[in-house]
């Protein structure tokens, strides 16, 4: 979040074997069998065929996980599975046809390679170059094609992507430092009789110990390895590693994998590339579930609930947050920012302190006396806390402040009252939002206790007869989550007739949810009649489910008919 958001996803991605061999036209990254010091034996005509790949794909590994031809599920189907047979409610009815598919880690890599191959078949450039271009366009293939075939902007395209224009390469000559610095494969430079000086460590190296990029900047292999390892492992940079000479040309994947030999660093590099691929792709989202490495791929980006089949986590596909019906992504983001920044600290200061009328230093009253003296050594102004007027004219009737009702004093008191009212309003909604958030967290532990209770109840009932407790837990979780997000939604609403109806629905659902929670948390020893208890729980979770649907349907109707007006300046 994760995501998010926003936090790094690298800790959620399990290692993928970088040393898998592939067959036929699959891509390869296994270069361990190659010697960095060997001379190039392939001619220019063979280079384009050799430079086909990026990530390795083990067909057996991919097929053993979720197949690519798995049925695409709609959000309604996923929701029904998640809610154990209960009907899920979407804010937008059209989201019922929102199609998406859950991809495992191996399938993400395979999909990325297929995107590279698809573009490579058209523009006929090395796959590592294609990968850098796609990253520059956030994996928008159509936009890349449009810019690539625009002759007036082709040079600008490669310059902005920090890639040497492959159509303007000069033919290598014997006077150049190394022939490989101008070759598309970026392989180890050929040996020559002359020694060279590394610009990083300033040591003299033989030509066989030097290598570089197409920009022509060559450094020794040891410095290259240290530089790349630092960028990848320490700085977390993978997809945009610049040339050490600071010429802005990016290091391609093949160069990185030829030089880096440590498996840990190679795996970290692939994690960075894969993570960037998902985050840059507007039609893909990482699952925010704990320790889940799956991603969701959809045909388009929209506000819709998606459910990961690996961990059963439901979340909003558009923003990647937990499913936050009924509030929209825009207002949720604004609410979360308000909760995490210092805006409410400022409100507290405004509500509980005053400024010195002379030097404007912030002063907090810590006693009962209304005769204040500013502690600013350069000020020491004496004034009345009540009216903020100068203290001297108050005389013996200071407590009435009847001589000081000027507009400035009145404005100061009004501003403070408004700040205090705004703070109280925020705290009202925040406390209830936070309370449901904590209840949701604590009630997540309730499931294990309920499962134990279900096992003990099977002494008197069958397995199918005790499933009502599992359904009740699911309904309770759904209602808690919905109620949690109703409070930031209500915080930004302007008051009108429909907001009053919304608050009534909210109160009804909240009351029923607390009763259902009480039933589920009741001690088993207090239950004397299982049949009666079962009937009460079933009636209550059905009522909760109905009231939740009524609330969400009303909010959805408000979105469609523009019932809702918002306080933009909160």
mmCIF file with all atom_site columns, C-alpha atoms in Angstrom, residues 112-274:
data_model
loop_
_atom_site.group_PDB
_atom_site.id
_atom_site.type_symbol
_atom_site.label_atom_id
_atom_site.label_alt_id
_atom_site.label_comp_id
_atom_site.label_asym_id
_atom_site.label_entity_id
_atom_site.label_seq_id
_atom_site.pdbx_PDB_ins_code
_atom_site.Cartn_x
_atom_site.Cartn_y
_atom_site.Cartn_z
_atom_site.occupancy
_atom_site.B_iso_or_equiv
_atom_site.pdbx_formal_charge
_atom_site.auth_seq_id
_atom_site.auth_comp_id
_atom_site.auth_asym_id
_atom_site.auth_atom_id
_atom_site.pdbx_PDB_model_num
ATOM 1   C CA . UNK A 1 112 ? 5.624  -8.881  -18.839 1.00 0.00 ? 112 UNK A CA 1
ATOM 2   C CA . UNK A 1 113 ? 7.782  -10.918 -21.212 1.00 0.00 ? 113 UNK A CA 1
ATOM 3   C CA . UNK A 1 114 ? 4.839  -11.342 -23.585 1.00 0.00 ? 114 UNK A CA 1
ATOM 4   C CA . UNK A 1 115 ? 4.325  -7.561  -23.628 1.00 0.00 ? 115 UNK A CA 1
ATOM 5   C CA . UNK A 1 116 ? 7.984  -7.091  -24.515 1.00 0.00 ? 116 UNK A CA 1
ATOM 6   C CA . UNK A 1 117 ? 7.855  -9.723  -27.254 1.00 0.00 ? 117 UNK A CA 1
ATOM 7   C CA . UNK A 1 118 ? 4.672  -8.247  -28.721 1.00 0.00 ? 118 UNK A CA 1
ATOM 8   C CA . UNK A 1 119 ? 6.293  -4.833  -29.114 1.00 0.00 ? 119 UNK A CA 1
ATOM 9   C CA . UNK A 1 120 ? 9.614  -6.319  -30.179 1.00 0.00 ? 120 UNK A CA 1
ATOM 10  C CA . UNK A 1 121 ? 7.977  -8.127  -33.091 1.00 0.00 ? 121 UNK A CA 1
ATOM 11  C CA . UNK A 1 122 ? 6.876  -4.759  -34.471 1.00 0.00 ? 122 UNK A CA 1
ATOM 12  C CA . UNK A 1 123 ? 9.719  -2.335  -33.822 1.00 0.00 ? 123 UNK A CA 1
ATOM 13  C CA . UNK A 1 124 ? 12.542 -4.911  -34.138 1.00 0.00 ? 124 UNK A CA 1
ATOM 14  C CA . UNK A 1 125 ? 14.765 -3.580  -31.353 1.00 0.00 ? 125 UNK A CA 1
ATOM 15  C CA . UNK A 1 126 ? 16.657 -5.509  -28.663 1.00 0.00 ? 126 UNK A CA 1
ATOM 16  C CA . UNK A 1 127 ? 14.278 -6.674  -25.961 1.00 0.00 ? 127 UNK A CA 1
ATOM 17  C CA . UNK A 1 128 ? 16.225 -4.887  -23.235 1.00 0.00 ? 128 UNK A CA 1
ATOM 18  C CA . UNK A 1 129 ? 15.780 -1.621  -25.150 1.00 0.00 ? 129 UNK A CA 1
ATOM 19  C CA . UNK A 1 130 ? 12.081 -2.365  -25.596 1.00 0.00 ? 130 UNK A CA 1
ATOM 20  C CA . UNK A 1 131 ? 11.738 -2.944  -21.858 1.00 0.00 ? 131 UNK A CA 1
ATOM 21  C CA . UNK A 1 132 ? 13.256 0.460   -21.091 1.00 0.00 ? 132 UNK A CA 1
ATOM 22  C CA . UNK A 1 133 ? 10.992 2.145   -23.650 1.00 0.00 ? 133 UNK A CA 1
ATOM 23  C CA . UNK A 1 134 ? 7.899  0.461   -22.238 1.00 0.00 ? 134 UNK A CA 1
ATOM 24  C CA . UNK A 1 135 ? 8.853  1.525   -18.737 1.00 0.00 ? 135 UNK A CA 1
ATOM 25  C CA . UNK A 1 136 ? 9.231  5.105   -19.982 1.00 0.00 ? 136 UNK A CA 1
ATOM 26  C CA . UNK A 1 137 ? 5.647  4.987   -21.307 1.00 0.00 ? 137 UNK A CA 1
ATOM 27  C CA . UNK A 1 138 ? 4.365  3.174   -18.203 1.00 0.00 ? 138 UNK A CA 1
ATOM 28  C CA . UNK A 1 139 ? 3.840  0.031   -20.293 1.00 0.00 ? 139 UNK A CA 1
ATOM 29  C CA . UNK A 1 140 ? 1.405  1.738   -22.644 1.00 0.00 ? 140 UNK A CA 1
ATOM 30  C CA . UNK A 1 141 ? 2.157  -0.134  -25.880 1.00 0.00 ? 141 UNK A CA 1
ATOM 31  C CA . UNK A 1 142 ? -0.092 2.015   -28.069 1.00 0.00 ? 142 UNK A CA 1
ATOM 32  C CA . UNK A 1 143 ? 1.502  5.244   -26.908 1.00 0.00 ? 143 UNK A CA 1
ATOM 33  C CA . UNK A 1 144 ? 4.974  3.811   -27.488 1.00 0.00 ? 144 UNK A CA 1
ATOM 34  C CA . UNK A 1 145 ? 4.086  2.732   -31.029 1.00 0.00 ? 145 UNK A CA 1
ATOM 35  C CA . UNK A 1 146 ? 2.623  6.138   -31.825 1.00 0.00 ? 146 UNK A CA 1
ATOM 36  C CA . UNK A 1 147 ? 5.731  7.988   -30.682 1.00 0.00 ? 147 UNK A CA 1
ATOM 37  C CA . UNK A 1 148 ? 8.140  5.469   -32.190 1.00 0.00 ? 148 UNK A CA 1
ATOM 38  C CA . UNK A 1 149 ? 6.755  5.835   -35.713 1.00 0.00 ? 149 UNK A CA 1
ATOM 39  C CA . UNK A 1 150 ? 6.610  9.622   -35.543 1.00 0.00 ? 150 UNK A CA 1
ATOM 40  C CA . UNK A 1 151 ? 9.741  10.619  -37.531 1.00 0.00 ? 151 UNK A CA 1
ATOM 41  C CA . UNK A 1 152 ? 9.666  14.138  -36.144 1.00 0.00 ? 152 UNK A CA 1
ATOM 42  C CA . UNK A 1 153 ? 9.945  12.982  -32.543 1.00 0.00 ? 153 UNK A CA 1
ATOM 43  C CA . UNK A 1 154 ? 11.951 9.760   -32.735 1.00 0.00 ? 154 UNK A CA 1
ATOM 44  C CA . UNK A 1 155 ? 15.212 11.370  -31.640 1.00 0.00 ? 155 UNK A CA 1
ATOM 45  C CA . UNK A 1 156 ? 13.399 13.102  -28.799 1.00 0.00 ? 156 UNK A CA 1
ATOM 46  C CA . UNK A 1 157 ? 11.826 9.779   -27.798 1.00 0.00 ? 157 UNK A CA 1
ATOM 47  C CA . UNK A 1 158 ? 15.163 8.059   -27.218 1.00 0.00 ? 158 UNK A CA 1
ATOM 48  C CA . UNK A 1 159 ? 16.617 11.116  -25.513 1.00 0.00 ? 159 UNK A CA 1
ATOM 49  C CA . UNK A 1 160 ? 13.722 11.326  -23.052 1.00 0.00 ? 160 UNK A CA 1
ATOM 50  C CA . UNK A 1 161 ? 13.934 7.584   -22.401 1.00 0.00 ? 161 UNK A CA 1
ATOM 51  C CA . UNK A 1 162 ? 17.709 7.944   -21.785 1.00 0.00 ? 162 UNK A CA 1
ATOM 52  C CA . UNK A 1 163 ? 18.590 5.397   -24.462 1.00 0.00 ? 163 UNK A CA 1
ATOM 53  C CA . UNK A 1 164 ? 21.151 5.703   -27.244 1.00 0.00 ? 164 UNK A CA 1
ATOM 54  C CA . UNK A 1 165 ? 19.279 6.010   -30.535 1.00 0.00 ? 165 UNK A CA 1
ATOM 55  C CA . UNK A 1 166 ? 19.928 2.645   -32.238 1.00 0.00 ? 166 UNK A CA 1
ATOM 56  C CA . UNK A 1 167 ? 19.300 4.171   -35.667 1.00 0.00 ? 167 UNK A CA 1
ATOM 57  C CA . UNK A 1 168 ? 22.131 6.691   -35.292 1.00 0.00 ? 168 UNK A CA 1
ATOM 58  C CA . UNK A 1 169 ? 24.917 4.436   -34.096 1.00 0.00 ? 169 UNK A CA 1
ATOM 59  C CA . UNK A 1 170 ? 28.270 4.884   -35.766 1.00 0.00 ? 170 UNK A CA 1
ATOM 60  C CA . UNK A 1 171 ? 30.156 1.963   -37.223 1.00 0.00 ? 171 UNK A CA 1
ATOM 61  C CA . UNK A 1 172 ? 32.929 0.842   -34.832 1.00 0.00 ? 172 UNK A CA 1
ATOM 62  C CA . UNK A 1 173 ? 36.484 1.694   -35.952 1.00 0.00 ? 173 UNK A CA 1
ATOM 63  C CA . UNK A 1 174 ? 39.879 0.479   -34.706 1.00 0.00 ? 174 UNK A CA 1
ATOM 64  C CA . UNK A 1 175 ? 40.526 3.880   -33.139 1.00 0.00 ? 175 UNK A CA 1
ATOM 65  C CA . UNK A 1 176 ? 37.615 3.498   -30.727 1.00 0.00 ? 176 UNK A CA 1
ATOM 66  C CA . UNK A 1 177 ? 38.361 2.290   -27.223 1.00 0.00 ? 177 UNK A CA 1
ATOM 67  C CA . UNK A 1 178 ? 36.325 -0.878  -27.565 1.00 0.00 ? 178 UNK A CA 1
ATOM 68  C CA . UNK A 1 179 ? 34.086 -2.270  -30.223 1.00 0.00 ? 179 UNK A CA 1
ATOM 69  C CA . UNK A 1 180 ? 31.476 -3.519  -27.806 1.00 0.00 ? 180 UNK A CA 1
ATOM 70  C CA . UNK A 1 181 ? 30.635 -0.058  -26.517 1.00 0.00 ? 181 UNK A CA 1
ATOM 71  C CA . UNK A 1 182 ? 28.840 0.536   -29.833 1.00 0.00 ? 182 UNK A CA 1
ATOM 72  C CA . UNK A 1 183 ? 27.157 -2.867  -30.154 1.00 0.00 ? 183 UNK A CA 1
ATOM 73  C CA . UNK A 1 184 ? 23.531 -3.500  -29.374 1.00 0.00 ? 184 UNK A CA 1
ATOM 74  C CA . UNK A 1 185 ? 24.259 -6.529  -27.190 1.00 0.00 ? 185 UNK A CA 1
ATOM 75  C CA . UNK A 1 186 ? 26.322 -4.590  -24.642 1.00 0.00 ? 186 UNK A CA 1
ATOM 76  C CA . UNK A 1 187 ? 28.654 -7.581  -24.249 1.00 0.00 ? 187 UNK A CA 1
ATOM 77  C CA . UNK A 1 188 ? 32.147 -7.607  -22.819 1.00 0.00 ? 188 UNK A CA 1
ATOM 78  C CA . UNK A 1 189 ? 34.590 -5.525  -24.802 1.00 0.00 ? 189 UNK A CA 1
ATOM 79  C CA . UNK A 1 190 ? 37.097 -7.288  -26.995 1.00 0.00 ? 190 UNK A CA 1
ATOM 80  C CA . UNK A 1 191 ? 40.650 -7.669  -25.821 1.00 0.00 ? 191 UNK A CA 1
ATOM 81  C CA . UNK A 1 192 ? 43.248 -5.319  -27.235 1.00 0.00 ? 192 UNK A CA 1
ATOM 82  C CA . UNK A 1 193 ? 46.920 -4.789  -26.734 1.00 0.00 ? 193 UNK A CA 1
ATOM 83  C CA . UNK A 1 194 ? 46.581 -1.392  -25.017 1.00 0.00 ? 194 UNK A CA 1
ATOM 84  C CA . UNK A 1 195 ? 45.768 -0.838  -21.342 1.00 0.00 ? 195 UNK A CA 1
ATOM 85  C CA . UNK A 1 196 ? 43.125 1.604   -20.138 1.00 0.00 ? 196 UNK A CA 1
ATOM 86  C CA . UNK A 1 197 ? 42.579 3.667   -17.003 1.00 0.00 ? 197 UNK A CA 1
ATOM 87  C CA . UNK A 1 198 ? 39.323 3.252   -15.079 1.00 0.00 ? 198 UNK A CA 1
ATOM 88  C CA . UNK A 1 199 ? 37.820 6.670   -14.386 1.00 0.00 ? 199 UNK A CA 1
ATOM 89  C CA . UNK A 1 200 ? 36.357 5.461   -11.074 1.00 0.00 ? 200 UNK A CA 1
ATOM 90  C CA . UNK A 1 201 ? 39.242 3.725   -9.293  1.00 0.00 ? 201 UNK A CA 1
ATOM 91  C CA . UNK A 1 202 ? 41.970 5.378   -11.434 1.00 0.00 ? 202 UNK A CA 1
ATOM 92  C CA . UNK A 1 203 ? 43.773 2.050   -11.821 1.00 0.00 ? 203 UNK A CA 1
ATOM 93  C CA . UNK A 1 204 ? 45.256 0.772   -15.073 1.00 0.00 ? 204 UNK A CA 1
ATOM 94  C CA . UNK A 1 205 ? 43.425 -2.226  -16.451 1.00 0.00 ? 205 UNK A CA 1
ATOM 95  C CA . UNK A 1 206 ? 43.771 -4.355  -19.524 1.00 0.00 ? 206 UNK A CA 1
ATOM 96  C CA . UNK A 1 207 ? 41.110 -4.036  -22.179 1.00 0.00 ? 207 UNK A CA 1
ATOM 97  C CA . UNK A 1 208 ? 39.683 -7.400  -21.170 1.00 0.00 ? 208 UNK A CA 1
ATOM 98  C CA . UNK A 1 209 ? 38.957 -5.994  -17.693 1.00 0.00 ? 209 UNK A CA 1
ATOM 99  C CA . UNK A 1 210 ? 37.054 -2.978  -19.016 1.00 0.00 ? 210 UNK A CA 1
ATOM 100 C CA . UNK A 1 211 ? 33.473 -2.767  -20.230 1.00 0.00 ? 211 UNK A CA 1
ATOM 101 C CA . UNK A 1 212 ? 30.895 -0.091  -20.931 1.00 0.00 ? 212 UNK A CA 1
ATOM 102 C CA . UNK A 1 213 ? 27.598 0.917   -22.473 1.00 0.00 ? 213 UNK A CA 1
ATOM 103 C CA . UNK A 1 214 ? 26.657 2.246   -25.899 1.00 0.00 ? 214 UNK A CA 1
ATOM 104 C CA . UNK A 1 215 ? 27.449 5.759   -24.679 1.00 0.00 ? 215 UNK A CA 1
ATOM 105 C CA . UNK A 1 216 ? 31.152 4.802   -24.833 1.00 0.00 ? 216 UNK A CA 1
ATOM 106 C CA . UNK A 1 217 ? 31.988 5.252   -21.127 1.00 0.00 ? 217 UNK A CA 1
ATOM 107 C CA . UNK A 1 218 ? 34.101 2.291   -20.015 1.00 0.00 ? 218 UNK A CA 1
ATOM 108 C CA . UNK A 1 219 ? 35.002 1.270   -16.481 1.00 0.00 ? 219 UNK A CA 1
ATOM 109 C CA . UNK A 1 220 ? 36.641 -1.760  -14.940 1.00 0.00 ? 220 UNK A CA 1
ATOM 110 C CA . UNK A 1 221 ? 34.490 -4.768  -14.148 1.00 0.00 ? 221 UNK A CA 1
ATOM 111 C CA . UNK A 1 222 ? 35.079 -4.517  -10.386 1.00 0.00 ? 222 UNK A CA 1
ATOM 112 C CA . UNK A 1 223 ? 33.863 -0.909  -10.283 1.00 0.00 ? 223 UNK A CA 1
ATOM 113 C CA . UNK A 1 224 ? 30.858 -1.816  -12.414 1.00 0.00 ? 224 UNK A CA 1
ATOM 114 C CA . UNK A 1 225 ? 29.921 -4.654  -10.064 1.00 0.00 ? 225 UNK A CA 1
ATOM 115 C CA . UNK A 1 226 ? 30.277 -2.478  -6.965  1.00 0.00 ? 226 UNK A CA 1
ATOM 116 C CA . UNK A 1 227 ? 28.280 0.348   -8.571  1.00 0.00 ? 227 UNK A CA 1
ATOM 117 C CA . UNK A 1 228 ? 25.416 -1.887  -9.703  1.00 0.00 ? 228 UNK A CA 1
ATOM 118 C CA . UNK A 1 229 ? 25.275 -3.765  -6.392  1.00 0.00 ? 229 UNK A CA 1
ATOM 119 C CA . UNK A 1 230 ? 25.058 -0.491  -4.475  1.00 0.00 ? 230 UNK A CA 1
ATOM 120 C CA . UNK A 1 231 ? 22.268 0.820   -6.704  1.00 0.00 ? 231 UNK A CA 1
ATOM 121 C CA . UNK A 1 232 ? 20.230 -2.378  -6.520  1.00 0.00 ? 232 UNK A CA 1
ATOM 122 C CA . UNK A 1 233 ? 20.773 -3.641  -2.995  1.00 0.00 ? 233 UNK A CA 1
ATOM 123 C CA . UNK A 1 234 ? 21.298 -0.433  -1.031  1.00 0.00 ? 234 UNK A CA 1
ATOM 124 C CA . UNK A 1 235 ? 19.352 2.199   -2.968  1.00 0.00 ? 235 UNK A CA 1
ATOM 125 C CA . UNK A 1 236 ? 16.589 -0.047  -4.332  1.00 0.00 ? 236 UNK A CA 1
ATOM 126 C CA . UNK A 1 237 ? 17.009 1.211   -7.900  1.00 0.00 ? 237 UNK A CA 1
ATOM 127 C CA . UNK A 1 238 ? 16.518 -1.328  -10.655 1.00 0.00 ? 238 UNK A CA 1
ATOM 128 C CA . UNK A 1 239 ? 14.726 -0.020  -13.706 1.00 0.00 ? 239 UNK A CA 1
ATOM 129 C CA . UNK A 1 240 ? 16.496 3.350   -13.991 1.00 0.00 ? 240 UNK A CA 1
ATOM 130 C CA . UNK A 1 241 ? 20.181 2.831   -13.161 1.00 0.00 ? 241 UNK A CA 1
ATOM 131 C CA . UNK A 1 242 ? 22.161 5.580   -14.949 1.00 0.00 ? 242 UNK A CA 1
ATOM 132 C CA . UNK A 1 243 ? 25.631 5.272   -16.420 1.00 0.00 ? 243 UNK A CA 1
ATOM 133 C CA . UNK A 1 244 ? 28.306 5.926   -13.735 1.00 0.00 ? 244 UNK A CA 1
ATOM 134 C CA . UNK A 1 245 ? 29.653 8.741   -15.915 1.00 0.00 ? 245 UNK A CA 1
ATOM 135 C CA . UNK A 1 246 ? 26.387 10.636  -15.251 1.00 0.00 ? 246 UNK A CA 1
ATOM 136 C CA . UNK A 1 247 ? 25.555 10.857  -18.941 1.00 0.00 ? 247 UNK A CA 1
ATOM 137 C CA . UNK A 1 248 ? 21.902 9.868   -18.262 1.00 0.00 ? 248 UNK A CA 1
ATOM 138 C CA . UNK A 1 249 ? 22.049 6.736   -20.435 1.00 0.00 ? 249 UNK A CA 1
ATOM 139 C CA . UNK A 1 250 ? 20.361 3.863   -18.580 1.00 0.00 ? 250 UNK A CA 1
ATOM 140 C CA . UNK A 1 251 ? 22.050 0.543   -17.895 1.00 0.00 ? 251 UNK A CA 1
ATOM 141 C CA . UNK A 1 252 ? 20.215 -2.221  -19.735 1.00 0.00 ? 252 UNK A CA 1
ATOM 142 C CA . UNK A 1 253 ? 19.143 -5.528  -18.212 1.00 0.00 ? 253 UNK A CA 1
ATOM 143 C CA . UNK A 1 254 ? 21.634 -7.688  -20.066 1.00 0.00 ? 254 UNK A CA 1
ATOM 144 C CA . UNK A 1 255 ? 24.582 -5.639  -18.828 1.00 0.00 ? 255 UNK A CA 1
ATOM 145 C CA . UNK A 1 256 ? 23.345 -5.864  -15.243 1.00 0.00 ? 256 UNK A CA 1
ATOM 146 C CA . UNK A 1 257 ? 22.910 -9.618  -15.367 1.00 0.00 ? 257 UNK A CA 1
ATOM 147 C CA . UNK A 1 258 ? 26.250 -10.200 -17.054 1.00 0.00 ? 258 UNK A CA 1
ATOM 148 C CA . UNK A 1 259 ? 28.072 -8.259  -14.366 1.00 0.00 ? 259 UNK A CA 1
ATOM 149 C CA . UNK A 1 260 ? 26.125 -9.152  -11.217 1.00 0.00 ? 260 UNK A CA 1
ATOM 150 C CA . UNK A 1 261 ? 26.944 -12.654 -9.936  1.00 0.00 ? 261 UNK A CA 1
ATOM 151 C CA . UNK A 1 262 ? 25.462 -12.597 -6.440  1.00 0.00 ? 262 UNK A CA 1
ATOM 152 C CA . UNK A 1 263 ? 22.129 -14.496 -6.463  1.00 0.00 ? 263 UNK A CA 1
ATOM 153 C CA . UNK A 1 264 ? 20.686 -12.212 -3.782  1.00 0.00 ? 264 UNK A CA 1
ATOM 154 C CA . UNK A 1 265 ? 21.358 -9.085  -5.830  1.00 0.00 ? 265 UNK A CA 1
ATOM 155 C CA . UNK A 1 266 ? 20.079 -10.699 -9.037  1.00 0.00 ? 266 UNK A CA 1
ATOM 156 C CA . UNK A 1 267 ? 16.851 -11.665 -7.304  1.00 0.00 ? 267 UNK A CA 1
ATOM 157 C CA . UNK A 1 268 ? 16.482 -8.167  -5.859  1.00 0.00 ? 268 UNK A CA 1
ATOM 158 C CA . UNK A 1 269 ? 16.958 -6.748  -9.351  1.00 0.00 ? 269 UNK A CA 1
ATOM 159 C CA . UNK A 1 270 ? 14.191 -8.927  -10.772 1.00 0.00 ? 270 UNK A CA 1
ATOM 160 C CA . UNK A 1 271 ? 11.940 -7.966  -7.857  1.00 0.00 ? 271 UNK A CA 1
ATOM 161 C CA . UNK A 1 272 ? 12.480 -4.291  -8.623  1.00 0.00 ? 272 UNK A CA 1
ATOM 162 C CA . UNK A 1 273 ? 11.704 -4.744  -12.310 1.00 0.00 ? 273 UNK A CA 1
ATOM 163 C CA . UNK A 1 274 ? 8.595  -6.836  -11.621 1.00 0.00 ? 274 UNK A CA 1
#
